[in-house]
Coordinates of C-alpha atoms in Angstrom, one line a residue:
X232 CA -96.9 209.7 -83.4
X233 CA -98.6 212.3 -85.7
X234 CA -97.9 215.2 -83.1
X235 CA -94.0 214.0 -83.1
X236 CA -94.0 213.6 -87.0
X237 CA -95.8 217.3 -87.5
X238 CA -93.2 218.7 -84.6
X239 CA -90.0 217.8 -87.2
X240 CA -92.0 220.2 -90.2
X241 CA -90.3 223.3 -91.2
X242 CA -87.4 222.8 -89.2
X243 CA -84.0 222.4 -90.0
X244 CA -82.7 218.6 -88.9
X245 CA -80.1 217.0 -88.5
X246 CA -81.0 213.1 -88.8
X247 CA -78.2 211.7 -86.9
X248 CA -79.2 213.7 -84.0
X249 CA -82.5 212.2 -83.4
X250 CA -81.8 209.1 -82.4
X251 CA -79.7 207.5 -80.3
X252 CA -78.0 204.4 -79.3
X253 CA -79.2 201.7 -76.9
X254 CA -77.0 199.0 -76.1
X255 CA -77.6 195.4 -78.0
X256 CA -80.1 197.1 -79.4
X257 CA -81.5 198.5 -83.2
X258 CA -83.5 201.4 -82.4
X259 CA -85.6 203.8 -85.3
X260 CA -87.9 206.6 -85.3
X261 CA -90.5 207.2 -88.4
X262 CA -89.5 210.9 -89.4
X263 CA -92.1 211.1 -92.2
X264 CA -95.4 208.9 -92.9
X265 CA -97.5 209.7 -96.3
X266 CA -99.0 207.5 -98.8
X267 CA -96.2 208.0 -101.1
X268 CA -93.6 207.0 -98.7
X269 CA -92.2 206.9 -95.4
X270 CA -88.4 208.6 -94.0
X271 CA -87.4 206.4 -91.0
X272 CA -84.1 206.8 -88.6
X273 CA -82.5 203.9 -87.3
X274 CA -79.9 203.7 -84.6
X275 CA -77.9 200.2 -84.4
X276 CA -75.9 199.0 -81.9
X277 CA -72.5 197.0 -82.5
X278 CA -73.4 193.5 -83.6
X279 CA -76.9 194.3 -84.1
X280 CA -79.1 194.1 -87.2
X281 CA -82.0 193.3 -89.1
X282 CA -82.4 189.3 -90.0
X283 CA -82.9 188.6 -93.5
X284 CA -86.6 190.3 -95.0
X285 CA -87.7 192.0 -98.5
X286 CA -90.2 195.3 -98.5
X287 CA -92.7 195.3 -101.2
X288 CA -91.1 198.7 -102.0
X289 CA -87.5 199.9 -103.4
X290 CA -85.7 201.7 -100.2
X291 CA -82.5 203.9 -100.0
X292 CA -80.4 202.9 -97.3
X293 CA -78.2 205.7 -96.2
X294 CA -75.3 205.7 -93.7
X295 CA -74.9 208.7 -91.3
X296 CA -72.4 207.2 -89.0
X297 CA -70.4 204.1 -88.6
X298 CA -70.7 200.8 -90.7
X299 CA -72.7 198.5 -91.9
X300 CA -73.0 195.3 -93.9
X301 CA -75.9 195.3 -95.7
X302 CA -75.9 191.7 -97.9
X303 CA -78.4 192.2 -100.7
X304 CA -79.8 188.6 -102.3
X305 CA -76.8 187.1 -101.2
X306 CA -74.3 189.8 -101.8
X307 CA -72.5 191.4 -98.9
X308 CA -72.2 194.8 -99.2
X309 CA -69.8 197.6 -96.4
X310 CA -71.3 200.9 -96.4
X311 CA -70.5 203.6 -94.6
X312 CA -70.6 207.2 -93.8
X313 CA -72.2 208.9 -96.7
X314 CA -72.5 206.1 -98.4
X315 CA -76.2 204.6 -99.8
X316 CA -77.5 201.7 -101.0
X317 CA -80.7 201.1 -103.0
X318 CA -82.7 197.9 -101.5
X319 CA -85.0 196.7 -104.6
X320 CA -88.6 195.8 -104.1
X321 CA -89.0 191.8 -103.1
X322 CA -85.3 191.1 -102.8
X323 CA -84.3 189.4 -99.6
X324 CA -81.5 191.8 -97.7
X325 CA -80.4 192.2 -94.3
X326 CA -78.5 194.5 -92.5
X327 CA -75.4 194.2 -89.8
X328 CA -73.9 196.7 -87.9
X329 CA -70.1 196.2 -88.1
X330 CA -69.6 199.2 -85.7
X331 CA -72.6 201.3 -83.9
X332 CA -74.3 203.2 -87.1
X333 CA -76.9 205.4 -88.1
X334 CA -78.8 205.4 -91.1
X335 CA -81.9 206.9 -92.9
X336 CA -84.4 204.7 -94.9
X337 CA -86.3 206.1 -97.5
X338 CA -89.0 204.0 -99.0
X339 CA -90.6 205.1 -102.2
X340 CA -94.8 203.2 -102.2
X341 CA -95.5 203.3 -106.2

C-alpha cells in the first residue's frame, strides 16, 4: 500500500478516475494515510452502501459522480455531484447509493 500511496505524490489526479465500479459492490482506495488524517476514494455500485456506523473523527463526504443518500442521525440527506457533506465525530450515519457514485472521504484525526 505505501508504494501505491507514494506513486499518487506530485502528480496531478483526478479522483474519479481512480476507481472504478464493480457490480453489487462498494469499492475504495486509501489515496493518503498520515497521522493527521486519511483521503479515501470510494466507488459504489447502484443499491449499494455503507450500513449504519459513526467514526471517532469528523469526515467530509464529497460527491464526484452520481447520488447518494447519506442519512445522518436519522436524517436523510441527497447529495450529489459537487455536493459535500460533513459526517460529525460519534454520529451514527450511513450511506446509500441512489444511482452508481463516487465520492472522496476526508477524515480530519484531532
Amino acid at each position: 500500500m505505501a508504494d501505491d500511496l507514494q506513486s499518487l505524490k506530485g502528480i496531478v489526479i483526478k479522483p474519479v478516475e481512480l476507481i472504478q465500479y464493480q457490480e453489487g459492490s462498494v469499492v475504495s482506495r486509501m489515496i493518503t494515510y498520515t497521522p493527521q488524517g486519511t483521503i479515501t476514494i470510494f466507488a459504489f455500485a447502484k443499491g449499494s452502501g455503507l450500513s449504519e456506523h459513526t467514526a471517532p473523527f469528523d469526515a467530509v463526504l464529497s460527491v464526484l459522480e452520481g447520488t447518494a443518500q447519506v442519512t445522518l442521525d436519522g436524517t436523510a440527506f441527497e447529495v450529489s455531484s459537487e455536493e459535500l457533506i460533513i459526517l460529525p465525530a460519534s454520529i451514527p450515519h450511513t450511506v446509500h447509493a441512489v444511482e452508481a457514485f463516487k465520492m472522496m472521504l476526508t477524515m480530519i484525526h484531532a
